GROMACS .gro file of N, CA and C in nm:
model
  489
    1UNK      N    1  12.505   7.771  12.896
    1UNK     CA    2  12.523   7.869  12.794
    1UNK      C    3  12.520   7.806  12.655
    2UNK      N    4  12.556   7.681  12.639
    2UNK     CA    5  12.568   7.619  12.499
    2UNK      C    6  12.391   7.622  12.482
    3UNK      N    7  12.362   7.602  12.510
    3UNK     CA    8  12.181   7.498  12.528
    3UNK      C    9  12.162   7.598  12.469
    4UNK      N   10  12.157   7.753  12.481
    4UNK     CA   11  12.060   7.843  12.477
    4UNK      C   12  12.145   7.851  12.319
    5UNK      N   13  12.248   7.880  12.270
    5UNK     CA   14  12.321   7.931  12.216
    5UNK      C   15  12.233   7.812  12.064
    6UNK      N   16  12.253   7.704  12.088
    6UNK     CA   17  12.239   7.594  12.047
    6UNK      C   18  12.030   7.581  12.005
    7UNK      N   19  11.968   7.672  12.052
    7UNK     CA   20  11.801   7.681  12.047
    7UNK      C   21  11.773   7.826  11.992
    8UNK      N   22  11.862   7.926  11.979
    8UNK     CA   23  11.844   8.051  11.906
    8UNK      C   24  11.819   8.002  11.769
    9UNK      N   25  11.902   7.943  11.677
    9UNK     CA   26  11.899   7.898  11.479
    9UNK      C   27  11.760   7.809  11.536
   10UNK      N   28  11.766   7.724  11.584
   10UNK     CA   29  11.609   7.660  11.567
   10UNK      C   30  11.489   7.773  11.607
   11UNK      N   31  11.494   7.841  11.688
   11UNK     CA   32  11.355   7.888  11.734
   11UNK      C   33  11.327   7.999  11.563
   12UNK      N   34  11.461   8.068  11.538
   12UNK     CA   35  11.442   8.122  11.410
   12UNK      C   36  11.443   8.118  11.301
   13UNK      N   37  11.479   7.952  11.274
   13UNK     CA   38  11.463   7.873  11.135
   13UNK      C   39  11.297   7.807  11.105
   14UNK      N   40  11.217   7.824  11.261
   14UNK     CA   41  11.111   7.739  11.253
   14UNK      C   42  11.018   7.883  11.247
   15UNK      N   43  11.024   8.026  11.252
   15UNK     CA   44  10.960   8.123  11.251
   15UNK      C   45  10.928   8.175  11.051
   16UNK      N   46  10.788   8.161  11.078
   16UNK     CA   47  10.784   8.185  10.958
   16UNK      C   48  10.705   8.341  10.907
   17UNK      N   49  10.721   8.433  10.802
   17UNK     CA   50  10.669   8.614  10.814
   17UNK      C   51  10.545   8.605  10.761
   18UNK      N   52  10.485   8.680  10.774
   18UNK     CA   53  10.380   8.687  10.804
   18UNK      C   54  10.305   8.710  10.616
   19UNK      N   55  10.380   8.744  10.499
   19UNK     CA   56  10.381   8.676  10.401
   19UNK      C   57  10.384   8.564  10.368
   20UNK      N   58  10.437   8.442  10.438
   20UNK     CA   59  10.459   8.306  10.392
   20UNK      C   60  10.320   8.276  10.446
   21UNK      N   61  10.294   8.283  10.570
   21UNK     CA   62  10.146   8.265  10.644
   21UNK      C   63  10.067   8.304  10.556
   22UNK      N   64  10.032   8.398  10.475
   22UNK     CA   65   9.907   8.443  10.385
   22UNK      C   66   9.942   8.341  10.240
   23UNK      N   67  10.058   8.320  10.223
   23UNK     CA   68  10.047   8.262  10.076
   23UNK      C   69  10.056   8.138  10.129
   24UNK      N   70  10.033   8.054  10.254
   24UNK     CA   71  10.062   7.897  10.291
   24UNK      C   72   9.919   7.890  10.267
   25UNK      N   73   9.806   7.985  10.354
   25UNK     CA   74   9.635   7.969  10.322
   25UNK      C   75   9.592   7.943  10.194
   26UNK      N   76   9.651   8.045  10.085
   26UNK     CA   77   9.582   8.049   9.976
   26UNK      C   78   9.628   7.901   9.874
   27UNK      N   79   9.782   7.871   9.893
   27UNK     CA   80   9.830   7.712   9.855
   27UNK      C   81   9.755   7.622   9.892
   28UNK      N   82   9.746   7.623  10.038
   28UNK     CA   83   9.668   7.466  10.093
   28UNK      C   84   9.548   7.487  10.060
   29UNK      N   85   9.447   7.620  10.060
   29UNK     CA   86   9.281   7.589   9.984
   29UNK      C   87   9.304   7.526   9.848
   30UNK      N   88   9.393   7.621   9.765
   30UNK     CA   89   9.408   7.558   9.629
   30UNK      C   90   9.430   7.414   9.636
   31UNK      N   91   9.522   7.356   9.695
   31UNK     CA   92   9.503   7.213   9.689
   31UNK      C   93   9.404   7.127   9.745
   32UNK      N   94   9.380   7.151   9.861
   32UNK     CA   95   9.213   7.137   9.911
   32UNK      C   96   9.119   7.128   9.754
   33UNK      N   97   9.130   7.244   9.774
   33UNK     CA   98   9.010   7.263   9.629
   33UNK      C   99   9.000   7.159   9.529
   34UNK      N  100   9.226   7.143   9.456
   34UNK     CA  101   9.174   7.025   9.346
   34UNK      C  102   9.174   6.875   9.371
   35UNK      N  103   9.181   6.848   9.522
   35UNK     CA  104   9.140   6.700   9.598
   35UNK      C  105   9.047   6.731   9.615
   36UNK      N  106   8.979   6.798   9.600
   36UNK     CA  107   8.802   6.826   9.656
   36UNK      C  108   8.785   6.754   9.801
   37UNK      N  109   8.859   6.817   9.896
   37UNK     CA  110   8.836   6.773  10.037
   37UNK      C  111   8.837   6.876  10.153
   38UNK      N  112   8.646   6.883  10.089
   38UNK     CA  113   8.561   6.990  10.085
   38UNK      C  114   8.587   7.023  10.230
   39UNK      N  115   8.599   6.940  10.372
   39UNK     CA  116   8.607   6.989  10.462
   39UNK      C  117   8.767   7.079  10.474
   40UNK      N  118   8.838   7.067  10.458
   40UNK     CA  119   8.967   7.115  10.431
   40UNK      C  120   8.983   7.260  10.375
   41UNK      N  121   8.892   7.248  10.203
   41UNK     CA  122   8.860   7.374  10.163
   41UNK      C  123   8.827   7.509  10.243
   42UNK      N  124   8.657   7.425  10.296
   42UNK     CA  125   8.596   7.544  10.379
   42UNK      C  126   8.691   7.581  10.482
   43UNK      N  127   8.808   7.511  10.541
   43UNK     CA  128   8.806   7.575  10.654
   43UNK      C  129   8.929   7.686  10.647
   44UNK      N  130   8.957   7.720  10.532
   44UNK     CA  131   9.063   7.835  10.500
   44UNK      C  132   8.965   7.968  10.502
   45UNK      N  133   8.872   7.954  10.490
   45UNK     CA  134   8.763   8.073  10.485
   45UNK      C  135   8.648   8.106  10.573
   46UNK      N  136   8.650   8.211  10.604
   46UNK     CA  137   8.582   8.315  10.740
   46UNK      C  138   8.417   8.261  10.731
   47UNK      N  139   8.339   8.293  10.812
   47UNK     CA  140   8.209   8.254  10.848
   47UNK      C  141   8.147   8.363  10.754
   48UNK      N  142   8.194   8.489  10.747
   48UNK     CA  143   8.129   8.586  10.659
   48UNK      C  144   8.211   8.607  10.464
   49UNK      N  145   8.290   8.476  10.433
   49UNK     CA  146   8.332   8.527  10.315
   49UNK      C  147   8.241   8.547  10.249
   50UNK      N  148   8.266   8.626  10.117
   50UNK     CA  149   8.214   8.650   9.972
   50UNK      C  150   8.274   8.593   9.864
   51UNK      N  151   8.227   8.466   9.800
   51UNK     CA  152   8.342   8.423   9.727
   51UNK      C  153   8.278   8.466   9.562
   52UNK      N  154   8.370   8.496   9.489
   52UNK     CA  155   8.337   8.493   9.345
   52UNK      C  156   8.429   8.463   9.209
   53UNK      N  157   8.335   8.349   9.154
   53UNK     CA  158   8.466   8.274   9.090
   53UNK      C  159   8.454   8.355   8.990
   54UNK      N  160   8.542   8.282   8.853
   54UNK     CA  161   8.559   8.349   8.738
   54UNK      C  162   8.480   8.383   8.628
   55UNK      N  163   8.398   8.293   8.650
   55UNK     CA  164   8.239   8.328   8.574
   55UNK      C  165   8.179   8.385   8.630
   56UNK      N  166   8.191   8.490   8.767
   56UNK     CA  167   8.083   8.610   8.832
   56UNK      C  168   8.014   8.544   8.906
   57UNK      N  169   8.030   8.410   8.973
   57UNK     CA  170   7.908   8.393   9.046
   57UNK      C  171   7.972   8.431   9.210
   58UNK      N  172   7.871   8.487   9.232
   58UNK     CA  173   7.936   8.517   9.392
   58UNK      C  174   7.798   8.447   9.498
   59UNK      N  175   7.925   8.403   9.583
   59UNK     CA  176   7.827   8.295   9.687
   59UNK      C  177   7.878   8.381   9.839
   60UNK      N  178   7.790   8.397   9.886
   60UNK     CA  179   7.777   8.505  10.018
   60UNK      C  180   7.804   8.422  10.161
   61UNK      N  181   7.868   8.338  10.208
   61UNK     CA  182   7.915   8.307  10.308
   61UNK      C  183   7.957   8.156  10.337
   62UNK      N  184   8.038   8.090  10.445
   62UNK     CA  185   8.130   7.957  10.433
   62UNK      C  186   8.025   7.862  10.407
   63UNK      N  187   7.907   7.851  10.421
   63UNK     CA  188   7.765   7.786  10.446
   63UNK      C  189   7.715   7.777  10.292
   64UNK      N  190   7.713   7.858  10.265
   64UNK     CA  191   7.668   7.873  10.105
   64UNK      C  192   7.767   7.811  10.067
   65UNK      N  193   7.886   7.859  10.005
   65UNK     CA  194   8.014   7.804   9.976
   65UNK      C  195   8.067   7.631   9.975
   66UNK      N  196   7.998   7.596  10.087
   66UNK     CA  197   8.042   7.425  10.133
   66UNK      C  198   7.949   7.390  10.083
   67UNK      N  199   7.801   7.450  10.053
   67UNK     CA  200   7.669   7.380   9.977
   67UNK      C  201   7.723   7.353   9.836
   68UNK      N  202   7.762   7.488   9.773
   68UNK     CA  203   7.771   7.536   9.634
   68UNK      C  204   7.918   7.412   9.625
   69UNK      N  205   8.003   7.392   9.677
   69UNK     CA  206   8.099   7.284   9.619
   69UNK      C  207   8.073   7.162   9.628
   70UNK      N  208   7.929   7.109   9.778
   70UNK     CA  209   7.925   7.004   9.762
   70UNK      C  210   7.827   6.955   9.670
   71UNK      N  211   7.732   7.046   9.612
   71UNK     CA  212   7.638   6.975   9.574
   71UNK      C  213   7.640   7.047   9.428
   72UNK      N  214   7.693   7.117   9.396
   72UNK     CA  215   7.724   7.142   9.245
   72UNK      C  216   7.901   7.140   9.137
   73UNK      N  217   7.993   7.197   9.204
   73UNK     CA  218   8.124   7.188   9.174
   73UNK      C  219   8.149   7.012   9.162
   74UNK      N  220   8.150   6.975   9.298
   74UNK     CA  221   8.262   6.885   9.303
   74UNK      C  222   8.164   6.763   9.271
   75UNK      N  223   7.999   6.747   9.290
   75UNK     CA  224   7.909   6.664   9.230
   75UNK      C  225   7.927   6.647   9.061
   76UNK      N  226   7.981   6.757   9.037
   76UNK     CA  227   7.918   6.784   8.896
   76UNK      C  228   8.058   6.705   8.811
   77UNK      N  229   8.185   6.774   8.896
   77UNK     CA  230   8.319   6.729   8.829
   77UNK      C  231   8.374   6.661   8.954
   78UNK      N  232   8.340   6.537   8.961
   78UNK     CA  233   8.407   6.448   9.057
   78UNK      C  234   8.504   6.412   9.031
   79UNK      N  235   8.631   6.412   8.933
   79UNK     CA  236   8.767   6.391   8.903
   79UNK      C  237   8.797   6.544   8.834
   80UNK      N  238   8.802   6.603   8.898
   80UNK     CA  239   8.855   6.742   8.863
   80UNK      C  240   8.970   6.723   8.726
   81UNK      N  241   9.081   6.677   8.838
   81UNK     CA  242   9.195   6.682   8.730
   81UNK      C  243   9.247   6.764   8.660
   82UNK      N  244   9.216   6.881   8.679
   82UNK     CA  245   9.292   7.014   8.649
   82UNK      C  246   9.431   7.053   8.673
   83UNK      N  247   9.514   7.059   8.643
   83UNK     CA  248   9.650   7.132   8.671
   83UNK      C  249   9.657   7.287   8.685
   84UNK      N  250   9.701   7.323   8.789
   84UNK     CA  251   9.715   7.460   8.820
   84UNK      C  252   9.897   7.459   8.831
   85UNK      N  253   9.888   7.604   8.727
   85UNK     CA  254  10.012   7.611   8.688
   85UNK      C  255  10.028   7.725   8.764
   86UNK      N  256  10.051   7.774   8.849
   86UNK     CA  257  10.105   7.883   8.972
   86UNK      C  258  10.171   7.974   8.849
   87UNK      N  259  10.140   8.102   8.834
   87UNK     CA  260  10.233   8.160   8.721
   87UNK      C  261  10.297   8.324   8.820
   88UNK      N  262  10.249   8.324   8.941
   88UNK     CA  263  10.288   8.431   9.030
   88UNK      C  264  10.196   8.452   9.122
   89UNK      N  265  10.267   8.538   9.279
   89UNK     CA  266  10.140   8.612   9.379
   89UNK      C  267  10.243   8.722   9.383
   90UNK      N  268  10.163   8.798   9.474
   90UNK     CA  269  10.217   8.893   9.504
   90UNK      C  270  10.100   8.958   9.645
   91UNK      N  271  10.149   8.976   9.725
   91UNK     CA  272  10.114   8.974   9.857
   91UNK      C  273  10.108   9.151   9.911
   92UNK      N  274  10.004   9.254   9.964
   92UNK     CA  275  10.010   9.331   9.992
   92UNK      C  276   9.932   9.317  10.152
   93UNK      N  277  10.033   9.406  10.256
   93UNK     CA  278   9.935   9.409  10.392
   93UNK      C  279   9.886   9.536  10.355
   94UNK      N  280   9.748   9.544  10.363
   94UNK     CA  281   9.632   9.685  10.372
   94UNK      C  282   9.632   9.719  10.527
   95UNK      N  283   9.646   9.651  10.643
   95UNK     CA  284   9.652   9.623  10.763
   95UNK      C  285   9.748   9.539  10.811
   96UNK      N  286   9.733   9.559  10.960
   96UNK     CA  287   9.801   9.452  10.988
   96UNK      C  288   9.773   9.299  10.994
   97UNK      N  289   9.624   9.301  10.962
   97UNK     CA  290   9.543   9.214  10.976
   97UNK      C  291   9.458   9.172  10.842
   98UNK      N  292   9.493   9.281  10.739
   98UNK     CA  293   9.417   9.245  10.644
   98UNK      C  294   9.505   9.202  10.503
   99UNK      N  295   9.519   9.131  10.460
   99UNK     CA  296   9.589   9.116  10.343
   99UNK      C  297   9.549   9.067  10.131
  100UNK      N  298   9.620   9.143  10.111
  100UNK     CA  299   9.556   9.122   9.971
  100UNK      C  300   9.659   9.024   9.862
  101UNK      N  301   9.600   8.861   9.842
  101UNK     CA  302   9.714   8.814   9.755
  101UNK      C  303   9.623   8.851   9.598
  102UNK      N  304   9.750   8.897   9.514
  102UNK     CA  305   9.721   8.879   9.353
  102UNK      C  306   9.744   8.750   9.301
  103UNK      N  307   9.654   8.674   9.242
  103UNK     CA  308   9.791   8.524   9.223
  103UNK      C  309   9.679   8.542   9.064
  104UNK      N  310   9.808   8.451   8.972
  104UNK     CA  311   9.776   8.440   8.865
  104UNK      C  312   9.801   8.260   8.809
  105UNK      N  313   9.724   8.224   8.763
  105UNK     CA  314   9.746   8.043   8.766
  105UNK      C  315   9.714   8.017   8.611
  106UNK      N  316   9.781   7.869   8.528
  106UNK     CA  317   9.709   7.843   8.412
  106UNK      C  318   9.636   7.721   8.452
  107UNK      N  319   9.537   7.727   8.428
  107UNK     CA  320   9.453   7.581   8.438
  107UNK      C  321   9.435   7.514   8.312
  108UNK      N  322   9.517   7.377   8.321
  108UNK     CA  323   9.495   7.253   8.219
  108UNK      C  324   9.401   7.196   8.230
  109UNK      N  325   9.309   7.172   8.103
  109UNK     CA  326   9.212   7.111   8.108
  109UNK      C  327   9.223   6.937   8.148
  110UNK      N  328   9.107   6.923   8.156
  110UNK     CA  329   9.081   6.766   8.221
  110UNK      C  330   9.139   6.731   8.111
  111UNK      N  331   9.108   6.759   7.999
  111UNK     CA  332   9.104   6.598   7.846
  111UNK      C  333   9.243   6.664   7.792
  112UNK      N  334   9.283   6.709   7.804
  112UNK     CA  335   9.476   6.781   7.728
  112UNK      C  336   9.446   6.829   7.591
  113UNK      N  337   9.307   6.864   7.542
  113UNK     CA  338   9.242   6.872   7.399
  113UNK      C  339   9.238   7.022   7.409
  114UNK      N  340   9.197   7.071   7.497
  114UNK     CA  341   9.140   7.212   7.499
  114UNK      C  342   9.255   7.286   7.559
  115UNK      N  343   9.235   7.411   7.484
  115UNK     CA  344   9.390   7.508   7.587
  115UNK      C  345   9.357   7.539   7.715
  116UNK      N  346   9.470   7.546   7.765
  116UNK     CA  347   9.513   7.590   7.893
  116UNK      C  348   9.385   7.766   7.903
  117UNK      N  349   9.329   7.766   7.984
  117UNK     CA  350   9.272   7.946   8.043
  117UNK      C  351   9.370   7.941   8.180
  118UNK      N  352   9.345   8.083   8.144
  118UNK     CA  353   9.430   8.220   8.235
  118UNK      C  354   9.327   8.270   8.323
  119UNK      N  355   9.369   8.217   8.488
  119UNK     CA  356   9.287   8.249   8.577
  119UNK      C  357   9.332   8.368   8.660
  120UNK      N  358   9.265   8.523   8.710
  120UNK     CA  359   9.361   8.599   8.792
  120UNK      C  360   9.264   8.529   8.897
  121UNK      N  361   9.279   8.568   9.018
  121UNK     CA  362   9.228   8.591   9.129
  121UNK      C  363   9.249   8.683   9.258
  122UNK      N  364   9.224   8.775   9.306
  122UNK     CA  365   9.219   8.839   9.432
  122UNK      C  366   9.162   8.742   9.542
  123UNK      N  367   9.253   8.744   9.670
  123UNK     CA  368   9.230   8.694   9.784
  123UNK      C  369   9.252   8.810   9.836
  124UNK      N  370   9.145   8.820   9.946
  124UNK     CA  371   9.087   8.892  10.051
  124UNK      C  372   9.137   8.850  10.161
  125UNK      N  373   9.247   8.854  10.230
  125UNK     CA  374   9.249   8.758  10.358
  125UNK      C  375   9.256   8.838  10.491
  126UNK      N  376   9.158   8.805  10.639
  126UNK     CA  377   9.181   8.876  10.740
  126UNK      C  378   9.239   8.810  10.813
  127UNK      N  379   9.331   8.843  10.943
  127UNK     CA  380   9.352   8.773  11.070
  127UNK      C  381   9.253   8.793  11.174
  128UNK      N  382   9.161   8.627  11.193
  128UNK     CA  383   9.161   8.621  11.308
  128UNK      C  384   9.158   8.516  11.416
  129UNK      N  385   9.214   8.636  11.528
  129UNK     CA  386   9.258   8.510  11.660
  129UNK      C  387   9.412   8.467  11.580
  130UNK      N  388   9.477   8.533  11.552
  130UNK     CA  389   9.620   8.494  11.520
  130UNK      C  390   9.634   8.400  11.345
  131UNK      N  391   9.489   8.346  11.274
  131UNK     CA  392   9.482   8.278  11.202
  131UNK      C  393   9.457   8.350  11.058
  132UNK      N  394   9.466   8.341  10.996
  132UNK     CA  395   9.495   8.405  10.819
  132UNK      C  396   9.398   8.318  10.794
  133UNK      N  397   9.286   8.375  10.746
  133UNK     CA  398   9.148   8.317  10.642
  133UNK      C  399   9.142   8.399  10.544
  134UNK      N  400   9.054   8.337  10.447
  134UNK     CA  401   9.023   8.409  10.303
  134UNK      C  402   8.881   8.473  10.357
  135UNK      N  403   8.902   8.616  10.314
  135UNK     CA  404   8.738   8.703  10.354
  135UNK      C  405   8.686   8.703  10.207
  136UNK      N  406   8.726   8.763  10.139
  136UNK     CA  407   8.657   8.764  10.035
  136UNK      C  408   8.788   8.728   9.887
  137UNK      N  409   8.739   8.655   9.806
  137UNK     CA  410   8.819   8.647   9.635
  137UNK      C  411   8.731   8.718   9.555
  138UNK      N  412   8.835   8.746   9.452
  138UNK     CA  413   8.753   8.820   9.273
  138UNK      C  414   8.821   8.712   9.213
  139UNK      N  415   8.792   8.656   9.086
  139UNK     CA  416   8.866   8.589   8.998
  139UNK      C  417   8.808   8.615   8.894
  140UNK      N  418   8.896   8.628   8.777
  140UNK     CA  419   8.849   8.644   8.655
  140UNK      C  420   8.941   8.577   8.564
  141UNK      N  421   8.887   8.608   8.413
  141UNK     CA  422   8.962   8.504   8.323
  141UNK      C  423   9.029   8.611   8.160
  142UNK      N  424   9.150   8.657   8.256
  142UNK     CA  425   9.190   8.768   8.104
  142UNK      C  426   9.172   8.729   7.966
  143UNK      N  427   9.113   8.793   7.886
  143UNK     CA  428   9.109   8.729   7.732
  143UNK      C  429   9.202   8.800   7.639
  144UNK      N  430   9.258   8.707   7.583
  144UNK     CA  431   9.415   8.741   7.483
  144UNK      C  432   9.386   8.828   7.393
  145UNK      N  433   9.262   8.792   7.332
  145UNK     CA  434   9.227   8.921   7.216
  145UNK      C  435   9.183   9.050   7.279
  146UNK      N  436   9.172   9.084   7.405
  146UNK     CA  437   9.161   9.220   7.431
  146UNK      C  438   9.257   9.321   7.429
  147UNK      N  439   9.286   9.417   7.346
  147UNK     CA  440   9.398   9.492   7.330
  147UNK      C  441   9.353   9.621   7.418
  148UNK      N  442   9.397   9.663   7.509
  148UNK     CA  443   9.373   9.769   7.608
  148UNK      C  444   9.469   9.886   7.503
  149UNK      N  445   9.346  10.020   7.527
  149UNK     CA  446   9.397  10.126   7.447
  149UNK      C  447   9.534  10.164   7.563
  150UNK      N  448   9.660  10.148   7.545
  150UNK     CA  449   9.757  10.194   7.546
  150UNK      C  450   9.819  10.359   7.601
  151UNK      N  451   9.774  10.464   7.565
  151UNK     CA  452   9.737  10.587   7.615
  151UNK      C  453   9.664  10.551   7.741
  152UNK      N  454   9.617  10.460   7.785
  152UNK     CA  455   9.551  10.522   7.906
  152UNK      C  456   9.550  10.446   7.997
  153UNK      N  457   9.639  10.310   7.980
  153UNK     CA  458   9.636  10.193   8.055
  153UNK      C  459   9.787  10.232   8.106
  154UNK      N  460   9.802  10.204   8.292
  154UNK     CA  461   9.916  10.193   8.386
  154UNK      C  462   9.986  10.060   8.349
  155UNK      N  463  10.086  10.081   8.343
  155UNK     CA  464  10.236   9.961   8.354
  155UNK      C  465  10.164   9.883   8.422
  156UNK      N  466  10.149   9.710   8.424
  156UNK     CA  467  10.169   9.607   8.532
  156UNK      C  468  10.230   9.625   8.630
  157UNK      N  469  10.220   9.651   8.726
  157UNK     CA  470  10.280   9.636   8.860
  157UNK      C  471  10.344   9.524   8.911
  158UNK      N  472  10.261   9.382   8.844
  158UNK     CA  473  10.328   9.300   8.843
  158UNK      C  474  10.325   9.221   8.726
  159UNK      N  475  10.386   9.266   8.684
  159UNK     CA  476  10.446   9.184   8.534
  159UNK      C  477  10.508   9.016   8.534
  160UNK      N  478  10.543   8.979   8.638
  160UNK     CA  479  10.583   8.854   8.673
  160UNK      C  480  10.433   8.742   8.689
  161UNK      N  481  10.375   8.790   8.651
  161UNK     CA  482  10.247   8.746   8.685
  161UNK      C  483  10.159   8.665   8.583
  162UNK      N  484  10.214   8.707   8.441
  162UNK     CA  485  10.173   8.723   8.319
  162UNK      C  486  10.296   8.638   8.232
  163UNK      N  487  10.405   8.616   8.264
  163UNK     CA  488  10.471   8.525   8.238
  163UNK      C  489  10.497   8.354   8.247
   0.00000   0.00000   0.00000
């Protein structure tokens, strides 16, 4: 009776919800990403993603994607060196299987000369076979001088995001 009593706090200290699982994918690509260890990257993402970074380019599946980082991204900026400043996520299930992270990041430039940009991004993520991949991202890059007419723009939903 002790044994069992004694393996209940472990079996449920080592269980992790099914939120932490979607935001552990989108952490470890991000770091993947700024070690550029490209095999690592690709493998957070589905055979059919759509990826599209913040300048609009969208690359249509994991194949494209592992081309487009090996032979232009990470060729091009082989010491990345970027700092990603995590500034919020926020995690919605659409399914039980499908999930949507909001994350908002500041990226420091390589040379510490140039300001920090404001990256959003949408992750697309599905389950499958029990595993959380990225299906499809949006990312874009909010610009400070845009003043949204007021009358017609909804509250932030997530306001923690932007801080």
């Amino acid at each position: 009776m002790l044994s069992l009593i004694a393996y209940i706090p472990t079996s449920f200290a080592s269980a992790i919800t099914a939120e932490e699982q979607v935001l552990k994918v989108v952490d470890e690509m991000n770091s993947a990403w700024l070690e550029q260890d490209l095999s690592r990257c690709i493998s957070y993402f589905t055979l059919d993603t759509h990826f599209e970074n913040s300048y609009g380019w969208s690359i249509a599946n994991r194949e494209s994607l592992k081309h487009f980082l090996q032979g232009f991204l990470f060729a091009k900026y082989p010491k990345i060196e970027q700092k990603y400043v995590h500034t919020g996520s926020t995690v919605e299930f659409l399914t039980a299987d499908i999930a949507l992270v909001e994350e908002a990041k500041r990226i420091d430039s390589q040379d510490s000369q140039s300001p920090p940009r404001w990256v959003r991004t949408n992750f697309l993520l599905k389950q499958i076979d029990g595993q959380w991949l990225i299906w499809k991202t949006h990312s874009w890059t909010p610009k400070s001088h845009d003043v949204p007419p007021t009358d017609f723009v909804v509250p932030n939903k997530y306001p923690q995001i932007f801080n």
